[in-house]
Steps between C-alpha positions, in 0.01 A plus 500: 500500500449501875752487784364159602622368164848650535583468870705234667291318758800345675573778746810495718399622845738575783474645846640832618769326708662325203852625439579652163727203427214258570265704283757521219562124516127427478451746212798350317379143551154590371641721224281795599585865548271570794358351817177591672571587862212404728501676835161440663612668824653806333467662163294229330603417143820639351748415230874439502668512160839406367571872473437542875754226575748647253467850650570366848807306390618801301485708818728247670231360726535142622243276324519257794404773747256709298136392532240511226275736698763776483506486119141414417286739302177533692344782295398248237278538197290186466338364186194281473462201270242693298733788411608511139866446422501858373380626840775303673763636261376855556515458879856367475610780269338766720644357823842408362492137611513161325275277712137521609351282769162373384238485775182298479261550791778666699745209464806473273393301193801564282764739378514662160833633379618705206637174358153341521349794311768484231427129455134584445567776251786339304290228330240757392768719345658203321167431326446862401564575132830674440483839332781553247739782587 
């Protein structure tokens, strides 16, 4: 199976000036664990995850004052729609992250998450014959 078959094509994008509270509210409303941060005048494409927001709040930082750009991961590993789900899972495992931005022709086309990969693999495992113990 390919990433294009597993990824979510509804991508939440925010700007670097969004506060963490604004980002968290948008992620919560969309029920997603990450937002793509587009900063055409700065670092380009980055990602802000629920873990980034949680780390900031855990440090006692004010989510109304902290801006997305200060918590955005900009050293991002990108997938392409033609990657296999196995390649995406390997990249996530190697990098220790749970979301991959999928680029198509240099533009964000989707996000694939660990949850998306599990959804792809779970039905295949359910159909597999069970070996008696």
